[in-house]
Coordinates of C-alpha atoms (C1' of nucleotides) in Angstrom, one line a residue:
Chain W
M1 CA -37.0 14.0 -26.2
R2 CA -36.8 14.0 -22.2
L3 CA -36.8 10.1 -22.7
E4 CA -33.9 10.0 -24.7
I5 CA -32.1 12.5 -22.6
E6 CA -32.3 9.3 -20.0
T7 CA -31.3 6.5 -22.4
D8 CA -28.1 8.7 -23.3
T9 CA -27.1 9.7 -19.3
D10 CA -28.1 6.8 -17.9
D11 CA -25.2 4.6 -17.8
L12 CA -23.3 7.5 -17.5
L13 CA -21.2 8.8 -14.9
S14 CA -21.4 12.6 -13.5
I15 CA -16.8 13.4 -12.7
K16 CA -17.9 13.3 -8.6
E17 CA -18.9 9.6 -9.5
F18 CA -16.2 8.7 -11.8
S19 CA -13.8 10.3 -9.6
K20 CA -15.0 7.9 -6.6
I21 CA -14.8 4.8 -8.6
T22 CA -11.2 5.1 -9.9
G23 CA -9.6 7.3 -7.0
V24 CA -8.6 9.9 -9.6
E25 CA -9.7 13.9 -8.0
T26 CA -12.0 15.7 -10.0
S27 CA -9.6 18.6 -10.2
T28 CA -7.6 15.9 -12.2
L29 CA -9.7 14.5 -14.2
R30 CA -10.7 18.6 -15.6
Y31 CA -7.3 18.8 -15.8
W32 CA -6.3 16.1 -17.8
D33 CA -9.5 16.6 -20.1
E34 CA -8.5 20.1 -20.9
I35 CA -4.7 19.1 -21.7
G36 CA -6.8 16.7 -24.4
L37 CA -5.4 13.5 -22.4
F38 CA -8.4 11.5 -21.1
S39 CA -11.9 12.9 -21.4
P40 CA -15.6 12.5 -21.0
V41 CA -17.5 10.5 -23.1
K42 CA -20.3 12.9 -23.4
R43 CA -20.6 17.1 -22.4
N44 CA -24.0 18.2 -21.3
R45 CA -24.5 20.8 -24.4
E46 CA -26.7 23.3 -21.9
T47 CA -24.7 22.9 -18.5
N48 CA -21.1 21.5 -19.8
Y49 CA -21.4 19.1 -17.6
R50 CA -19.1 16.0 -18.0
Y51 CA -20.2 12.2 -18.2
Y52 CA -18.1 9.6 -18.3
S53 CA -19.1 6.0 -19.1
L54 CA -17.7 3.0 -16.9
V55 CA -15.9 1.2 -19.9
Q56 CA -13.7 4.6 -19.2
I57 CA -11.6 2.7 -16.1
I58 CA -9.8 1.0 -19.0
A59 CA -8.7 4.2 -20.7
L60 CA -7.7 5.7 -17.4
N61 CA -6.2 2.7 -16.7
F62 CA -3.9 3.4 -19.4
V63 CA -3.0 6.8 -18.2
T64 CA -3.0 6.2 -14.2
V65 CA -0.9 3.1 -15.0
L66 CA 1.9 5.1 -16.6
T67 CA 1.8 8.5 -14.5
D68 CA 2.6 6.5 -11.7
L69 CA 5.9 5.4 -13.7
D70 CA 6.3 8.6 -13.6
I71 CA 6.1 9.4 -16.5
P72 CA 5.9 12.6 -18.1
L73 CA 1.5 13.3 -19.4
K74 CA 3.2 14.5 -22.8
T75 CA 5.1 11.2 -23.1
V76 CA 1.6 9.8 -21.9
A77 CA -0.8 11.8 -24.3
E78 CA 2.0 10.5 -27.6
L79 CA 2.2 6.7 -26.3
R80 CA -1.5 6.3 -26.5
D81 CA -1.6 7.2 -30.0
E82 CA 0.1 4.6 -30.9
R83 CA 1.1 2.3 -28.2
D84 CA 2.3 -1.4 -28.9
P85 CA 4.1 -3.7 -27.2
E86 CA 7.7 -2.3 -28.6
K87 CA 7.0 1.0 -28.4
F88 CA 5.9 0.2 -25.2
L89 CA 9.2 -1.8 -23.8
D90 CA 11.0 0.9 -25.3
L91 CA 9.5 2.9 -23.0
M92 CA 10.0 1.5 -20.4
D93 CA 13.8 1.0 -20.9
R94 CA 14.2 4.7 -21.0
Q95 CA 12.1 5.4 -18.0
E96 CA 14.3 1.9 -16.5
K97 CA 17.7 4.3 -17.1
K98 CA 15.9 7.4 -15.6
M99 CA 15.1 5.9 -12.2
D100 CA 18.8 4.4 -12.3
M101 CA 19.7 7.7 -12.2
E102 CA 17.4 8.6 -9.9
I103 CA 18.8 5.8 -7.6
R104 CA 22.4 6.6 -8.1
A105 CA 21.1 10.4 -7.3
L106 CA 19.7 9.0 -4.0
R107 CA 22.6 6.6 -3.1
H108 CA 24.5 9.4 -3.3
R109 CA 22.9 11.3 -0.8
Y110 CA 22.6 8.6 1.2
S111 CA 26.8 8.3 1.3
I112 CA 27.2 12.5 2.1
I113 CA 24.3 12.5 4.9
H114 CA 26.1 9.0 6.3
A115 CA 29.8 11.1 5.7
R116 CA 28.6 14.2 8.1
R117 CA 26.7 12.2 10.5
E118 CA 29.7 10.4 11.3
L119 CA 31.7 13.6 11.5
I120 CA 29.4 15.5 13.2
N121 CA 28.5 12.9 15.9
S122 CA 31.9 12.0 16.6
G123 CA 32.3 16.4 17.0
L124 CA 29.6 15.9 19.9
K125 CA 31.7 13.9 22.2
V126 CA 34.7 15.9 22.3
Q127 CA 36.9 17.2 24.7
E128 CA 38.3 20.5 22.9
G129 CA 41.1 21.5 25.2
Q130 CA 42.5 18.1 25.4
L131 CA 45.3 16.1 23.2
S132 CA 45.0 12.8 23.9
I133 CA 46.6 9.5 21.7
E134 CA 43.0 7.6 20.4
H135 CA 43.6 4.2 18.0
R136 CA 41.7 5.1 15.3
E137 CA 40.1 2.6 12.5
S138 CA 41.3 3.2 9.0
M139 CA 38.9 5.7 7.0
P140 CA 38.9 6.3 3.6
V141 CA 39.4 10.4 1.9
I142 CA 39.9 11.6 -1.3
L143 CA 43.5 13.5 -1.9
W144 CA 43.0 16.5 -4.2
P145 CA 45.7 17.3 -6.3
P146 CA 48.8 19.0 -4.8
N147 CA 48.4 22.4 -3.7
V148 CA 50.7 25.4 -5.5
Y149 CA 51.2 28.2 -3.2
S150 CA 52.2 31.6 -5.2
E151 CA 55.2 34.0 -3.4
D152 CA 52.4 36.7 -2.5
G153 CA 50.8 33.4 -0.3
D154 CA 47.2 32.7 -0.9
T155 CA 44.6 32.2 1.7
F156 CA 43.5 28.7 2.1
I157 CA 40.3 30.3 1.2
E158 CA 42.0 31.7 -2.4
T159 CA 43.6 27.7 -2.6
L160 CA 40.6 25.8 -2.0
A161 CA 38.6 28.6 -4.7
A162 CA 40.8 27.6 -7.2
F163 CA 39.9 24.1 -7.1
I164 CA 35.8 24.6 -7.2
P165 CA 35.9 24.8 -11.0
K166 CA 38.1 22.0 -11.7
T167 CA 36.4 19.6 -8.8
G168 CA 34.2 17.9 -12.1
Q169 CA 37.9 16.9 -13.8
H170 CA 38.9 15.5 -10.5
N171 CA 35.9 13.6 -9.3
I172 CA 35.7 15.6 -6.0
N173 CA 32.3 16.6 -4.4
L174 CA 32.1 19.5 -2.2
S175 CA 29.1 18.1 -0.7
Y176 CA 31.7 16.1 1.4
P177 CA 33.5 17.7 4.3
V178 CA 36.7 19.0 3.0
G179 CA 39.7 19.3 5.2
G180 CA 43.7 19.3 5.0
Y181 CA 46.8 17.1 4.5
F182 CA 50.4 18.0 5.3
E183 CA 52.8 15.0 4.8
K184 CA 54.9 16.3 7.8
F185 CA 54.2 18.1 10.8
D186 CA 56.7 20.5 9.9
S187 CA 54.9 22.2 7.2
F188 CA 52.0 22.0 9.3
K189 CA 53.2 23.4 11.7
K190 CA 54.9 26.4 9.6
G191 CA 51.6 27.2 7.5
P192 CA 49.0 25.7 8.9
D193 CA 46.9 27.2 6.6
K194 CA 48.9 25.8 4.0
P195 CA 47.9 22.0 3.3
D196 CA 50.1 20.1 0.9
N197 CA 46.4 19.1 -0.6
F198 CA 42.8 19.3 0.1
I199 CA 41.1 16.1 1.1
S200 CA 37.5 15.2 1.5
V201 CA 36.0 12.7 3.3
D202 CA 34.0 10.2 0.8
P203 CA 34.3 7.1 1.4
V204 CA 34.9 6.3 -2.6
G205 CA 38.3 7.8 -1.3
A206 CA 41.5 5.4 -2.7
H207 CA 43.8 7.6 0.2
M208 CA 43.4 5.7 3.2
I209 CA 43.8 7.2 6.2
K210 CA 45.4 4.3 8.3
E211 CA 44.9 2.4 11.1
G212 CA 46.8 2.7 14.1
D213 CA 47.6 4.9 16.9
Y214 CA 47.2 9.0 16.8
L215 CA 47.3 12.1 18.8
V216 CA 45.2 13.9 18.6
G217 CA 43.9 17.5 19.3
Y218 CA 40.9 20.2 18.2
T219 CA 41.0 23.5 18.3
R220 CA 37.7 26.2 16.8
G221 CA 38.3 28.5 13.9
F222 CA 38.0 29.3 10.4
Y223 CA 39.1 26.9 7.2
G224 CA 42.9 27.3 8.1
E225 CA 43.5 28.8 11.2
M226 CA 44.9 26.1 13.8
G227 CA 45.8 28.6 16.9
D228 CA 48.2 27.1 18.8
L229 CA 47.5 23.6 18.6
P230 CA 50.5 22.9 16.2
I231 CA 53.0 24.0 19.5
R232 CA 50.4 22.3 22.0
M233 CA 50.6 19.3 19.9
Q234 CA 54.6 19.4 19.2
T235 CA 54.6 20.0 22.9
Y236 CA 52.7 17.0 23.2
I237 CA 54.3 15.0 21.9
K238 CA 58.6 15.8 23.3
E239 CA 57.1 15.7 26.6
H240 CA 55.7 11.7 25.7
D241 CA 58.9 11.0 24.5
L242 CA 57.0 9.9 21.0
R243 CA 57.8 10.6 16.9
F244 CA 55.5 12.0 14.7
A245 CA 55.3 8.7 12.5
G246 CA 53.0 9.9 9.6
P247 CA 51.5 12.8 7.7
V248 CA 49.0 15.5 9.5
Y249 CA 45.5 15.1 8.8
V250 CA 43.4 18.2 9.1
L251 CA 39.1 17.1 9.9
Y252 CA 36.1 19.7 10.2
L253 CA 34.1 18.2 12.7
H254 CA 31.3 21.2 12.6
D255 CA 32.1 22.9 9.5
E256 CA 29.6 26.0 8.0
I257 CA 27.5 23.1 7.3
C258 CA 26.4 23.4 11.3
L259 CA 27.7 25.9 12.3
I260 CA 26.5 30.0 11.7
D261 CA 29.5 31.3 12.6
P262 CA 32.3 29.9 9.9
N263 CA 35.2 31.4 13.0
Q264 CA 34.3 28.5 15.1
L265 CA 34.5 25.5 13.0
L266 CA 35.2 22.5 15.0
V267 CA 38.3 21.3 13.6
Q268 CA 40.3 17.7 14.6
V269 CA 44.0 17.9 13.5
I270 CA 45.6 13.9 13.5
V271 CA 48.3 12.5 13.1
A272 CA 50.0 9.1 13.5
V273 CA 52.4 8.4 16.2
A274 CA 54.7 6.0 17.7
K275 CA 57.5 5.5 20.7
K276 CA 60.5 7.4 20.0
S277 CA 62.8 5.0 18.8
H278 CA 66.5 4.6 19.6
R279 CA 67.8 4.0 16.1
K280 CA 67.0 7.8 14.7
Q281 CA 65.7 10.6 15.9
D282 CA 64.8 12.8 13.1
Chain R
M1 CA 36.6 59.2 -4.5
R2 CA 38.2 56.9 -6.9
L3 CA 40.3 54.9 -4.7
E4 CA 37.5 54.5 -1.8
I5 CA 35.5 52.7 -4.6
E6 CA 38.8 50.8 -6.2
T7 CA 39.8 49.2 -2.4
D8 CA 36.1 48.5 -1.6
T9 CA 35.4 46.3 -4.7
D10 CA 39.3 45.5 -5.4
D11 CA 38.9 42.0 -4.2
L12 CA 35.4 41.2 -4.8
L13 CA 34.0 39.7 -7.8
S14 CA 31.2 39.9 -10.4
I15 CA 27.8 37.3 -10.8
K16 CA 29.7 36.0 -13.9
E17 CA 33.3 35.6 -11.6
F18 CA 31.9 34.3 -8.9
S19 CA 29.3 32.4 -10.6
K20 CA 32.4 30.4 -12.6
I21 CA 34.2 30.2 -9.7
T22 CA 31.2 28.4 -8.0
G23 CA 29.8 26.6 -10.8
V24 CA 26.3 28.1 -10.0
E25 CA 24.6 29.7 -12.8
T26 CA 23.7 33.1 -12.6
S27 CA 20.1 33.2 -12.9
T28 CA 20.3 30.5 -9.5
L29 CA 22.7 33.3 -7.5
R30 CA 20.0 36.2 -8.8
Y31 CA 17.0 34.2 -7.4
W32 CA 18.7 33.2 -4.5
D33 CA 19.3 37.0 -3.5
E34 CA 15.9 37.8 -4.6
I35 CA 14.1 35.1 -2.2
G36 CA 16.7 36.8 0.6
L37 CA 18.7 33.4 0.7
F38 CA 22.0 34.4 -0.3
S39 CA 22.9 37.6 -1.2
P40 CA 26.3 39.5 -2.6
V41 CA 28.0 41.2 0.1
K42 CA 27.5 44.6 -2.1
R43 CA 25.6 46.6 -4.5
N44 CA 26.6 48.8 -6.6
R45 CA 24.1 51.9 -5.9
E46 CA 24.4 53.6 -9.2
T47 CA 24.3 50.0 -11.6
N48 CA 22.8 47.6 -9.1
Y49 CA 25.9 45.3 -10.3
R50 CA 26.0 42.9 -7.6
Y51 CA 29.2 42.1 -5.6
Y52 CA 30.7 39.0 -4.3
S53 CA 33.9 38.1 -2.2
L54 CA 35.5 34.8 -1.7
V55 CA 35.1 34.2 1.1
Q56 CA 31.4 33.7 0.3
I57 CA 31.9 30.7 -1.2
I58 CA 31.6 29.3 2.3
A59 CA 28.2 30.7 3.2
L60 CA 27.4 29.6 -0.4
N61 CA 28.6 25.8 0.3
F62 CA 26.2 25.7 2.6
V63 CA 23.2 26.4 0.4
T64 CA 24.5 24.2 -2.1
V65 CA 25.2 21.1 -0.4
L66 CA 21.7 21.4 0.7
T67 CA 19.6 21.6 -2.3
D68 CA 21.9 18.6 -3.4
L69 CA 20.6 17.2 -0.8
D70 CA 17.1 17.8 -2.8
I71 CA 16.4 19.7 0.8
P72 CA 13.8 22.8 -0.1
L73 CA 15.1 26.1 0.0
K74 CA 12.9 27.1 2.2
T75 CA 14.4 25.4 5.1
V76 CA 17.6 25.6 3.8
A77 CA 16.8 29.4 4.9
E78 CA 15.1 28.5 8.0
L79 CA 18.6 26.3 8.9
R80 CA 20.9 29.1 7.8
D81 CA 19.2 31.4 10.6
E82 CA 19.8 28.7 13.1
R83 CA 21.7 25.8 12.7
D84 CA 23.6 23.5 15.5
P85 CA 25.2 20.6 14.7
E86 CA 21.7 19.0 16.2
K87 CA 19.5 20.6 14.1
F88 CA 21.0 19.6 11.5
L89 CA 21.7 15.9 12.6
D90 CA 17.3 16.0 12.8
L91 CA 17.2 17.2 9.3
M92 CA 19.7 14.8 7.7
D93 CA 16.8 12.3 9.7
R94 CA 14.1 13.6 8.2
Q95 CA 15.5 13.6 4.5
E96 CA 16.4 10.3 5.3
K97 CA 13.1 9.7 5.3
K98 CA 12.3 11.1 2.5
M99 CA 14.4 9.1 0.4
D100 CA 13.4 6.0 2.2
M101 CA 10.5 6.8 0.6
E102 CA 11.6 7.4 -2.6
I103 CA 13.5 4.4 -2.8
R104 CA 10.5 2.1 -2.2
A105 CA 8.5 4.2 -5.0
L106 CA 11.1 3.8 -7.2
R107 CA 11.7 -0.2 -6.3
H108 CA 7.8 -0.3 -6.8
R109 CA 8.3 1.1 -10.4
Y110 CA 10.7 -1.1 -11.2
S111 CA 8.5 -4.5 -9.6
I112 CA 5.8 -2.7 -12.1
I113 CA 8.2 -3.1 -15.3
H114 CA 9.3 -6.0 -14.7
A115 CA 6.3 -7.6 -14.2
R116 CA 4.4 -6.0 -17.4
R117 CA 7.9 -6.7 -19.2
E118 CA 7.5 -10.3 -18.9
L119 CA 4.1 -10.6 -19.6
I120 CA 4.5 -8.5 -22.9
N121 CA 7.5 -10.3 -23.8
S122 CA 6.0 -14.1 -23.9
G123 CA 2.8 -12.8 -25.4
L124 CA 5.4 -11.3 -28.5
K125 CA 6.3 -15.2 -29.3
V126 CA 3.1 -16.5 -28.3
Q127 CA 1.0 -18.6 -31.7
E128 CA -2.2 -17.3 -30.9
G129 CA -3.9 -20.1 -33.1
Q130 CA -2.3 -22.7 -31.2
L131 CA -3.3 -24.9 -28.1
S132 CA -0.8 -26.8 -26.3
I133 CA 0.9 -28.0 -23.4
E134 CA 3.3 -26.3 -21.3
H135 CA 5.4 -26.6 -18.4
R136 CA 5.2 -23.7 -16.7
E137 CA 7.5 -22.1 -13.5
S138 CA 5.4 -21.0 -10.8
M139 CA 4.7 -17.7 -10.8
P140 CA 2.9 -15.2 -7.7
V141 CA 0.1 -13.3 -8.1
I142 CA -2.7 -11.7 -5.7
L143 CA -5.9 -13.4 -5.5
W144 CA -8.7 -10.9 -4.8
P145 CA -11.4 -11.3 -2.7
P146 CA -14.0 -14.0 -4.5
N147 CA -16.8 -11.7 -6.7
V148 CA -19.9 -11.8 -5.7
Y149 CA -22.5 -11.1 -9.1
S150 CA -26.0 -9.7 -8.9
E151 CA -29.2 -11.6 -10.4
D152 CA -29.1 -9.2 -13.3
G153 CA -25.4 -9.7 -14.7
D154 CA -23.0 -7.8 -13.8
T155 CA -20.3 -7.4 -16.7
F156 CA -16.6 -7.9 -15.8
I157 CA -16.1 -4.2 -15.8
E158 CA -18.7 -3.0 -13.8
T159 CA -17.4 -5.7 -11.4
L160 CA -13.7 -4.9 -11.3
A161 CA -15.2 -1.3 -11.1
A162 CA -16.7 -2.0 -7.7
F163 CA -13.4 -3.4 -6.1
I164 CA -10.9 0.4 -8.0
P165 CA -12.3 2.1 -4.9
K166 CA -11.4 -0.6 -2.1
T167 CA -8.1 -1.7 -4.1
G168 CA -6.3 0.1 -0.7
Q169 CA -8.0 -2.0 1.3
H170 CA -6.7 -5.5 0.0
N171 CA -3.0 -3.4 -0.7
I172 CA -3.7 -4.4 -4.8
N173 CA -1.9 -2.0 -7.3
L174 CA -4.0 -1.9 -10.4
S175 CA -0.7 -0.8 -12.3
Y176 CA 0.3 -4.7 -12.3
P177 CA -1.7 -6.5 -14.8
V178 CA -5.0 -7.8 -13.7
G179 CA -6.7 -11.6 -14.9
G180 CA -9.4 -14.0 -13.5
Y181 CA -9.6 -16.7 -11.6
F182 CA -11.5 -19.6 -11.9
E183 CA -12.2 -22.6 -9.5
K184 CA -13.0 -24.9 -11.7
F185 CA -13.2 -24.9 -15.6
D186 CA -16.6 -25.7 -15.3
S187 CA -17.5 -22.3 -14.0
F188 CA -14.8 -21.1 -17.0
K189 CA -16.6 -22.7 -19.5
K190 CA -20.7 -21.4 -18.3
G191 CA -19.5 -17.7 -17.7
P192 CA -15.8 -16.7 -18.9
D193 CA -16.8 -13.2 -17.9
K194 CA -17.9 -14.1 -14.5
P195 CA -14.2 -15.0 -13.5
D196 CA -14.2 -16.5 -8.7
N197 CA -11.7 -13.6 -8.0
F198 CA -9.6 -11.5 -10.1
I199 CA -5.9 -11.7 -9.9
S200 CA -3.0 -9.2 -10.2
V201 CA 0.3 -10.5 -11.7
D202 CA 2.5 -8.9 -8.7
P203 CA 5.3 -10.1 -7.2
V204 CA 4.3 -9.9 -3.8
G205 CA 1.5 -12.0 -4.4
A206 CA 0.6 -14.7 -1.6
H207 CA -1.2 -17.3 -4.4
M208 CA 1.1 -18.9 -6.5
I209 CA 0.2 -21.0 -9.4
K210 CA 1.9 -23.9 -9.2
E211 CA 4.9 -25.2 -11.6
G212 CA 3.9 -28.1 -13.7
D213 CA 1.9 -28.9 -17.0
Y214 CA -0.7 -26.6 -18.8
L215 CA -2.8 -26.3 -21.6
V216 CA -2.4 -22.8 -22.6
G217 CA -4.4 -21.1 -25.2
Y218 CA -5.1 -17.8 -26.5
T219 CA -7.3 -15.5 -27.7
R220 CA -8.0 -11.8 -28.8
G221 CA -10.6 -9.6 -26.9
F222 CA -11.9 -7.3 -24.4
Y223 CA -11.8 -8.1 -20.9
G224 CA -14.0 -11.1 -19.9
E225 CA -14.4 -12.1 -23.6
M226 CA -12.5 -15.6 -24.6
G227 CA -14.9 -16.5 -28.0
D228 CA -14.9 -20.3 -28.2
L229 CA -11.5 -20.8 -26.7
P230 CA -13.4 -22.7 -23.5
I231 CA -14.9 -25.1 -25.6
R232 CA -11.8 -25.5 -28.1
M233 CA -10.0 -26.2 -24.8
Q234 CA -12.8 -28.7 -23.5
T235 CA -12.4 -30.5 -27.3
Y236 CA -8.5 -30.8 -26.8
I237 CA -8.8 -32.5 -23.3
K238 CA -10.9 -34.8 -24.7
E239 CA -9.6 -35.6 -27.5
H240 CA -5.6 -36.1 -25.9
D241 CA -7.0 -37.7 -22.9
L242 CA -6.1 -35.4 -20.6
R243 CA -7.7 -33.6 -17.8
F244 CA -8.6 -30.9 -15.4
A245 CA -6.3 -30.6 -12.3
G246 CA -6.4 -26.9 -11.6
P247 CA -8.0 -23.8 -11.6
V248 CA -8.0 -22.0 -14.7
Y249 CA -6.2 -18.6 -14.9
V250 CA -6.9 -15.9 -17.5
L251 CA -3.3 -13.6 -17.7
Y252 CA -3.5 -10.8 -20.4
L253 CA -0.9 -10.1 -22.2
H254 CA -1.1 -7.5 -24.0
D255 CA -3.8 -5.3 -22.3
E256 CA -5.1 -1.2 -22.7
I257 CA -1.5 -0.5 -21.1
C258 CA 0.6 -1.3 -25.0
L259 CA -2.5 -1.9 -27.2
I260 CA -4.4 1.2 -28.8
D261 CA -7.5 -1.3 -29.4
P262 CA -9.4 -2.6 -26.0
N263 CA -11.0 -5.4 -28.6
Q264 CA -8.1 -6.8 -29.0
L265 CA -5.9 -7.8 -25.9
L266 CA -4.4 -10.7 -25.6
V267 CA -5.6 -13.1 -24.0
Q268 CA -3.7 -15.9 -22.2
V269 CA -5.8 -19.0 -20.5
I270 CA -3.9 -21.3 -18.4
V271 CA -5.1 -24.3 -16.5
A272 CA -2.8 -28.1 -14.9
V273 CA -3.4 -30.8 -17.3
A274 CA -3.0 -34.4 -15.5
K275 CA -3.7 -37.8 -17.4
K276 CA -6.9 -39.0 -17.1
S277 CA -6.6 -41.4 -14.0
H278 CA -8.6 -44.8 -14.2
R279 CA -9.8 -44.7 -11.1
K280 CA -11.8 -41.5 -11.0
Q281 CA -12.7 -39.2 -14.2
D282 CA -14.5 -36.1 -13.3
Chain L
dT1 C1' -35.4 29.8 0.0
dT2 C1' -31.2 25.6 0.9
dG3 C1' -28.0 22.9 0.3
dC4 C1' -25.8 20.5 -3.3
dT5 C1' -23.1 19.7 -7.7
dC6 C1' -21.2 21.1 -11.5
dC7 C1' -19.2 24.9 -14.6
dT8 C1' -14.9 28.1 -15.6
dC9 C1' -11.5 30.8 -15.1
dA10 C1' -7.5 32.6 -12.3
dC11 C1' -4.1 32.7 -9.8
dG12 C1' -0.6 29.6 -6.1
dT13 C1' 3.2 26.3 -6.5
dC14 C1' 8.7 25.5 -6.7
dA15 C1' 12.9 26.7 -8.4
dC16 C1' 14.9 28.7 -11.8
dG17 C1' 15.6 29.1 -17.5
dT18 C1' 15.3 31.9 -21.4
dG19 C1' 14.9 36.1 -23.4
dA20 C1' 13.7 41.3 -24.2
dG21 C1' 14.3 45.8 -23.2
dG22 C1' 17.8 49.0 -21.2
dT23 C1' 22.3 50.9 -19.1
dG24 C1' 27.0 51.6 -18.2
dG25 C1' 32.2 51.4 -19.5
dC26 C1' 36.0 50.7 -22.7
Chain A
dT1 C1' 30.8 52.8 -32.9
dT2 C1' 30.7 48.1 -31.0
dG3 C1' 30.6 44.4 -28.2
dC4 C1' 30.6 43.4 -23.2
dT5 C1' 28.6 42.5 -19.1
dC6 C1' 25.8 43.8 -16.2
dC7 C1' 20.1 44.9 -14.7
dT8 C1' 14.9 44.1 -13.7
dC9 C1' 10.3 42.6 -15.6
dA10 C1' 7.7 39.0 -17.5
dC11 C1' 7.1 34.7 -19.0
dG12 C1' 7.6 29.5 -19.1
dT13 C1' 7.7 24.7 -17.0
dC14 C1' 4.9 20.5 -14.7
dA15 C1' 0.9 18.5 -13.0
dC16 C1' -2.0 19.9 -11.1
dG17 C1' -4.7 22.2 -5.9
dT18 C1' -7.3 25.7 -4.4
dG19 C1' -10.8 29.3 -3.8
dA20 C1' -14.0 33.1 -6.2
dG21 C1' -18.2 33.7 -8.8
dG22 C1' -21.8 31.6 -11.2
dT23 C1' -25.5 27.7 -12.2
dG24 C1' -29.0 24.8 -12.6
dG25 C1' -32.2 21.1 -10.4
dC26 C1' -34.6 19.4 -6.6

DNA sequence: TTGCTCCTCACGTCACGTGAGGTGGC
DNA sequence: TTGCTCCTCACGTCACGTGAGGTGGC
């Protein structure tokens, strides 16, 4: 009797020994046993101890290879009982498609982080009170569909909110910084809280903020609030014998994502300028 | 009294309205309220109804942008109360590092799937009973440290098992298909279950299975079982006036990952051959 | 008696989704 | 009365990790 037990368990391993050899935690082995995915070859009737055999590392490897590929245990269990080369290849195809989606999601996140970091960093270098002429490289943005304002005067936020449920249709992602677009400086001056379009700083954007010389100004405030910046910009233009030579872009360098107080957003307003021509003044 | 309630809630949105505008599920809004991450501006004392204001889409956007970046709600809540540009940039740096690790893990999985698919596909084309001479392209594998066999004759699995706890030290990953390496055909013939080294079919491997002409044979069995394949290969060599011109590689084209019966693994054995030279025979 | 291994619950994790059962206003 | 919206539990998800409390053999 004693001998029989010995010969039975002599070559077998306790859960701890098996765990050390395979690198799979005892808690994991117990869980896989519990759900019927992978069980020890033997249980002691009295003590309920689990005993594994060395060849079980092969059966275990089937499980660990698939779980390392991030395949759910349920799928592993299904495949275990009917695996063949074709079914395995099918599973790999499906898994690769999932992974493709994960990769795309990750790239998307990198892109958002990059876009936001660029704006935040340029915001950190800013001298807020000053207006200046700067040469800017071209920069892609997404130009949203034109805004339509009702007579009772929708706010910036109301107009923006109306878009949110439709972002999917227009390939707009609100994780990128949002801004405003005014075709003419005049419309910016008259209604700085009513951009002709919203924009988002998304590298896949088809609209290009063109390379060139820009008058650049800053202010702080909530979305749509520009303070006296439009007037200051116009004054600057007159005093420096320049003219506006393109649309006005409003970029929120520091928005609610990195600031607690939404009334102190760091706003950058840029508009292309040229030397005043003597042919026409507009 | 009636009027007061009206003016209070007039501009406010029910949870369903707010959900539709923002695209955030009502269950999510309730959960974020419950954990104190993002709460409605108002609760009705009697009905406990939640009421949101439109400007809250800004505060909500802070949450959704960060959760879309896969940042845990706990971290979002911490940043919410003390966010500034520097802290946000720090978080982005940390998040990018996490994402870098995820990307590496994904690439690793792609690599495993690729390696396994290659072996399985070539296994599907095989004529198992036949020996043939084939030209093979070079192929990288990882050569494990040499095996040491005790006198009482460890099995293939025992020897393999001894390595598993040390795989980390040798940069070996068991998710890649495992095989065997014999420096000489003689040692393969004498102890086909006792390879000089194990190998794994890992594309980062420094050991190259060289391009060239190989005698290729197949058998089925458990790890280390070769049946009469060594003898058949030697007979073939003699009959075709060839000689062995390199080490023997044992590759498990279909292993336990894609087969239920581990005694029917599809084994490919390859060894470089050359025409028998007349200078020296050995 | 002490120390060690093993056991079985039970609970926590993370961010919700999904009912169940009930209320309030048109 | 019916239909709609909202509410609060409570439970399920996924793959374990972590005790708590207890056992058995040296």
